[in-house]
Short mmCIF file of C-alpha atoms in Angstrom, two decimals:
data_model
loop_
_atom_site.label_atom_id
_atom_site.label_comp_id
_atom_site.label_asym_id
_atom_site.label_seq_id
_atom_site.Cartn_x
_atom_site.Cartn_y
_atom_site.Cartn_z
CA MET A 15 48.85 -91.62 -204.99
CA THR A 16 47.43 -90.31 -207.57
CA THR A 17 49.17 -88.32 -210.26
CA THR A 18 47.21 -85.22 -211.23
CA ARG A 19 47.75 -82.58 -213.88
CA SER A 20 46.70 -79.05 -214.93
CA ALA A 21 46.42 -77.64 -218.80
CA GLN A 22 49.70 -76.29 -218.53
CA PRO A 23 51.85 -76.64 -221.79
CA PRO A 24 53.77 -80.14 -222.94
CA GLY A 25 57.20 -80.79 -221.04
CA THR A 26 55.40 -79.08 -217.64
CA PRO A 27 56.67 -81.48 -214.93
CA VAL A 28 53.73 -83.86 -213.73
CA GLN A 29 52.45 -82.98 -210.04
CA THR A 30 52.45 -85.40 -207.87
CA THR A 31 50.31 -85.12 -204.35
CA PRO A 32 48.75 -87.58 -202.15
CA PHE A 33 45.82 -88.86 -203.29
CA PHE A 34 44.37 -88.68 -199.32
CA ARG A 35 45.90 -89.51 -195.88
CA LEU A 36 44.34 -91.96 -193.49
CA PRO A 37 43.66 -90.24 -189.90
CA ASP A 38 45.77 -91.33 -186.79
CA ILE A 39 44.24 -94.54 -184.88
CA PRO A 40 41.71 -93.86 -181.52
CA GLU A 41 43.59 -93.12 -178.58
CA LYS A 42 43.87 -96.72 -177.14
CA HIS A 43 41.65 -98.14 -174.47
CA PRO A 44 44.39 -98.89 -170.94
CA ASP A 45 43.34 -102.58 -171.80
CA ASP A 46 45.02 -102.13 -174.69
CA MET A 47 48.48 -101.90 -173.84
CA THR A 48 48.86 -105.59 -173.83
CA SER A 49 49.85 -105.28 -177.16
CA PHE A 50 52.68 -103.02 -176.17
CA GLN A 51 53.84 -105.55 -173.55
CA HIS A 52 54.23 -108.25 -176.03
CA LEU A 53 55.51 -106.70 -179.24
CA ALA A 54 57.19 -103.40 -178.18
CA ALA A 55 58.76 -103.90 -174.83
CA THR A 56 59.79 -107.42 -176.09
CA GLY A 57 61.69 -106.37 -179.15
CA ASN A 58 59.57 -109.01 -181.46
CA ALA A 59 58.77 -106.21 -183.82
CA HIS A 60 62.06 -105.24 -184.13
CA ASN A 61 63.66 -108.52 -184.06
CA VAL A 62 60.84 -109.61 -186.88
CA ALA A 63 62.15 -106.62 -188.99
CA GLN A 64 65.91 -107.38 -188.55
CA TYR A 65 65.32 -111.19 -189.04
CA LEU A 66 63.37 -110.99 -192.05
CA GLY A 67 65.80 -108.45 -193.73
CA LYS A 68 65.23 -106.72 -197.13
CA GLN A 69 63.60 -103.51 -194.86
CA ASP A 70 63.50 -101.30 -198.03
CA THR A 71 60.74 -103.54 -199.45
CA THR A 72 59.22 -104.85 -196.25
CA ILE A 73 56.95 -103.39 -194.05
CA VAL A 74 56.75 -104.22 -190.29
CA SER A 75 54.47 -102.09 -188.55
CA GLY A 76 51.31 -101.69 -186.73
CA GLU A 77 48.51 -99.39 -185.17
CA ARG A 78 47.76 -98.07 -188.60
CA TYR A 79 44.75 -98.51 -190.79
CA ILE A 80 44.67 -101.30 -193.63
CA VAL A 81 42.04 -99.73 -196.15
CA PRO A 82 41.01 -101.55 -199.70
CA GLY A 83 41.31 -98.36 -201.54
CA PRO A 84 41.76 -94.25 -201.46
CA ALA A 85 38.47 -94.03 -198.58
CA TYR A 86 38.58 -94.54 -194.78
CA VAL A 87 34.84 -95.36 -193.36
CA ALA A 88 34.60 -94.62 -189.46
CA GLY A 89 33.90 -97.99 -187.60
CA GLU A 90 34.54 -100.31 -190.49
CA SER A 91 38.21 -99.59 -191.14
CA ARG A 92 40.47 -101.86 -188.77
CA TYR A 93 44.08 -101.57 -187.88
CA PRO A 94 46.19 -104.42 -186.16
CA ASP A 95 48.64 -104.71 -183.81
CA LEU A 96 51.00 -106.04 -185.67
CA MET A 97 51.50 -106.33 -189.94
CA VAL A 98 53.84 -107.56 -192.01
CA ALA A 99 54.22 -106.80 -196.12
CA PHE A 100 56.41 -108.12 -198.45
CA ASP A 101 57.34 -106.50 -201.71
CA ALA A 102 55.75 -102.94 -200.14
CA ASP A 103 55.95 -99.45 -200.90
CA LEU A 104 57.38 -98.41 -197.63
CA ASP A 105 57.17 -94.19 -198.65
CA ALA A 106 53.93 -95.29 -200.03
CA TYR A 107 52.91 -96.24 -196.51
CA GLU A 108 54.38 -93.41 -194.97
CA ALA A 109 52.44 -91.14 -197.85
CA SER A 110 49.51 -92.55 -196.51
CA ASN A 111 49.83 -92.91 -192.89
CA GLY A 112 48.32 -96.43 -193.46
CA TYR A 113 48.15 -99.20 -195.74
CA VAL A 114 46.15 -98.88 -199.20
CA ILE A 115 46.04 -101.99 -200.82
CA SER A 116 44.99 -100.72 -203.91
CA GLU A 117 48.31 -98.44 -203.26
CA GLN A 118 50.28 -101.80 -202.82
CA GLY A 119 49.26 -103.53 -205.04
CA LYS A 120 48.67 -106.86 -202.82
CA PRO A 121 46.89 -107.34 -199.23
CA PRO A 122 49.89 -107.80 -196.43
CA ASP A 123 50.91 -111.11 -195.57
CA PHE A 124 51.04 -111.24 -192.05
CA ILE A 125 48.73 -110.06 -188.84
CA LEU A 126 49.30 -110.60 -185.23
CA GLU A 127 46.45 -109.77 -182.89
CA VAL A 128 47.12 -109.62 -179.00
CA ALA A 129 44.15 -109.81 -177.27
CA SER A 130 42.80 -107.73 -174.03
CA ARG A 131 39.45 -107.76 -172.18
CA HIS A 132 39.01 -105.00 -174.09
CA SER A 133 39.93 -105.81 -177.74
CA ALA A 134 39.11 -109.65 -177.66
CA ARG A 135 36.15 -110.08 -179.14
CA GLU A 136 36.42 -107.74 -181.51
CA ASP A 137 40.20 -109.26 -182.83
CA ARG A 138 38.04 -112.65 -182.99
CA GLU A 139 35.12 -111.62 -184.94
CA GLY A 140 35.20 -107.57 -186.42
CA LYS A 141 38.94 -107.98 -187.40
CA LYS A 142 38.94 -111.54 -188.42
CA ASP A 143 36.10 -111.17 -191.06
CA TYR A 144 37.49 -107.46 -192.04
CA TYR A 145 41.12 -108.95 -192.84
CA GLU A 146 39.65 -112.06 -194.86
CA ARG A 147 37.65 -109.93 -197.15
CA LEU A 148 40.98 -108.08 -197.41
CA GLU A 149 42.01 -111.46 -198.15
CA VAL A 150 45.35 -110.95 -195.50
CA GLY A 151 47.56 -113.84 -195.85
CA GLU A 152 47.47 -114.76 -192.70
CA LEU A 153 45.88 -113.95 -189.06
CA TRP A 154 47.16 -115.11 -185.88
CA LEU A 155 45.18 -114.64 -182.31
CA PHE A 156 47.78 -114.75 -179.26
CA ASP A 157 45.88 -114.29 -175.61
CA SER A 158 49.12 -114.68 -173.30
CA GLU A 159 46.80 -116.22 -170.50
CA GLY A 160 43.99 -117.35 -172.56
CA ARG A 161 41.35 -115.94 -170.40
CA PHE A 162 40.05 -113.75 -173.31
CA HIS A 163 40.06 -116.06 -176.59
CA GLY A 164 39.76 -119.53 -174.14
CA PHE A 165 42.82 -120.47 -176.32
CA THR A 166 46.58 -119.30 -176.22
CA LEU A 167 47.72 -119.38 -179.54
CA ARG A 168 45.72 -119.64 -183.15
CA GLY A 169 46.04 -119.03 -186.86
CA TYR A 170 44.53 -118.55 -189.61
CA ARG A 171 45.35 -118.92 -193.34
CA LEU A 172 43.82 -117.73 -196.34
CA VAL A 173 42.63 -120.55 -198.56
CA ASP A 174 40.10 -119.71 -202.06
CA GLY A 175 39.29 -116.56 -200.00
CA ARG A 176 38.46 -118.16 -196.90
CA TYR A 177 40.56 -118.84 -192.92
CA GLU A 178 41.49 -122.04 -192.11
CA GLU A 179 42.53 -122.54 -189.05
CA ILE A 180 46.30 -123.73 -189.00
CA GLU A 181 47.62 -126.40 -186.64
CA SER A 182 48.63 -124.88 -183.55
CA ASN A 183 49.82 -127.51 -180.44
CA GLU A 184 50.21 -127.63 -176.57
CA ILE A 185 54.01 -129.40 -176.95
CA ALA A 186 54.59 -129.20 -172.98
CA PRO A 187 52.80 -128.32 -170.51
CA GLY A 188 51.46 -124.43 -171.08
CA VAL A 189 53.95 -124.34 -174.14
CA PHE A 190 52.26 -123.83 -177.24
CA GLN A 191 53.66 -123.58 -180.95
CA GLY A 192 52.55 -122.71 -184.48
CA TYR A 193 54.36 -122.51 -187.75
CA SER A 194 53.85 -119.39 -189.81
CA ALA A 195 54.57 -120.46 -193.77
CA ALA A 196 53.92 -116.52 -194.49
CA LEU A 197 57.01 -115.50 -192.10
CA ASN A 198 58.17 -118.80 -192.20
CA LEU A 199 58.56 -118.77 -188.46
CA ILE A 200 57.21 -120.69 -185.34
CA LEU A 201 55.43 -118.79 -183.04
CA ARG A 202 55.66 -119.82 -179.36
CA VAL A 203 54.31 -118.91 -176.42
CA GLU A 204 56.08 -120.25 -173.06
CA ASP A 205 54.74 -118.68 -169.55
CA GLY A 206 52.69 -116.39 -171.63
CA VAL A 207 55.24 -115.23 -173.38
CA LEU A 208 55.43 -114.91 -177.03
CA GLY A 209 58.86 -116.14 -179.30
CA LEU A 210 59.73 -116.25 -182.40
CA TYR A 211 61.78 -119.46 -183.79
CA ASP A 212 63.52 -120.42 -186.81
CA PRO A 213 61.97 -123.62 -188.03
CA ALA A 214 65.45 -124.93 -189.03
CA THR A 215 67.64 -124.82 -186.19
CA GLU A 216 64.40 -124.21 -183.63
CA GLU A 217 66.53 -121.34 -181.85
CA HIS A 218 65.07 -118.19 -181.01
CA ILE A 219 65.35 -115.29 -183.77
CA PRO A 220 67.92 -112.79 -182.55
CA THR A 221 67.32 -110.28 -180.23
CA PHE A 222 69.09 -107.38 -178.57
CA GLN A 223 69.87 -109.99 -175.96
CA SER A 224 71.24 -112.57 -177.99
CA GLU A 225 73.12 -110.28 -180.28
CA ARG A 226 75.08 -108.27 -177.25
CA ALA A 227 75.87 -111.69 -175.73
CA ARG A 228 77.36 -112.92 -178.81
CA ALA A 229 79.16 -109.70 -179.21
CA ASP A 230 80.37 -109.94 -175.76
CA ALA A 231 81.40 -113.61 -176.31
CA GLU A 232 83.43 -112.57 -179.55
CA ARG A 233 85.49 -110.10 -177.43
CA ALA A 234 86.48 -111.94 -174.90
CA ALA A 235 87.57 -114.50 -176.89
CA ARG A 236 89.63 -112.39 -179.26
CA ILE A 237 90.99 -110.55 -175.55
CA SER A 238 91.95 -113.99 -174.79
CA ALA A 239 93.42 -114.73 -178.31
CA GLU A 240 95.62 -111.66 -178.31
CA ALA A 241 96.42 -112.74 -174.03
CA ARG A 242 97.63 -115.74 -175.48
CA ALA A 243 99.37 -114.63 -178.53
CA GLN A 244 101.21 -112.09 -176.36
CA GLU A 245 102.51 -114.95 -173.88
CA LEU A 246 103.88 -116.96 -176.89
CA GLU A 247 105.51 -114.58 -177.88
CA ALA A 248 107.34 -113.57 -174.81
CA GLU A 249 107.60 -117.10 -174.52
CA LEU A 250 109.99 -117.13 -177.61
CA ASP A 251 111.33 -113.82 -176.41
CA ARG A 252 113.16 -116.39 -173.54
CA LEU A 253 113.34 -119.24 -175.87
CA ARG A 254 116.14 -116.82 -177.99
CA GLU A 255 118.15 -115.20 -175.28
CA GLY A 256 118.71 -118.78 -173.79
CA ARG A 257 120.37 -119.56 -176.56
#
């Protein structure tokens, strides 16, 4: 955002207007719907936002441009499948229709790219180089079947301005995982499905399904406890009547 002031008498309110607004990203290639399958359809993006909390200062978003400053260069600027930025200005992000580093005062902390036949090479080369230049803290590349990258999961962490590969392992046949220090979460791929796990408990972070199951279990336990209390009360009434 840029503040502009015309020649007006002292005390006149300052009018604040957006310096510019980034365009929407291009229409996606049909192959790129893999990002929807692994992020939106599975609820991963929502699950991360809920788990991280501080939603007034944490951006969990994607498919909007990230640029270094108030400029947009077609063919040069990139947009991620999933981005996380802490201590961020959500109003500025919405007003600019994207993440402007000079507005936010810092680059994003985490980016995840989901491979497709159409995007894989760009993810490994063009986007990786671009995010490294912008000093994005972590970049993760995910290929559900390993067909397009030649690997399933790989991360990079910025060290002294350059990306260094984050160790990821095959912990069981077809199960790959790596640790994101930026999110303090384990990224794990099992049967081609990406999941996010709490490193302290090794359990998946809460999801729509798990939260509903927990609520259902609590409701069932409450109903059972109420029924048992009613049975005990009835038994006490019978004992009193028998005296």
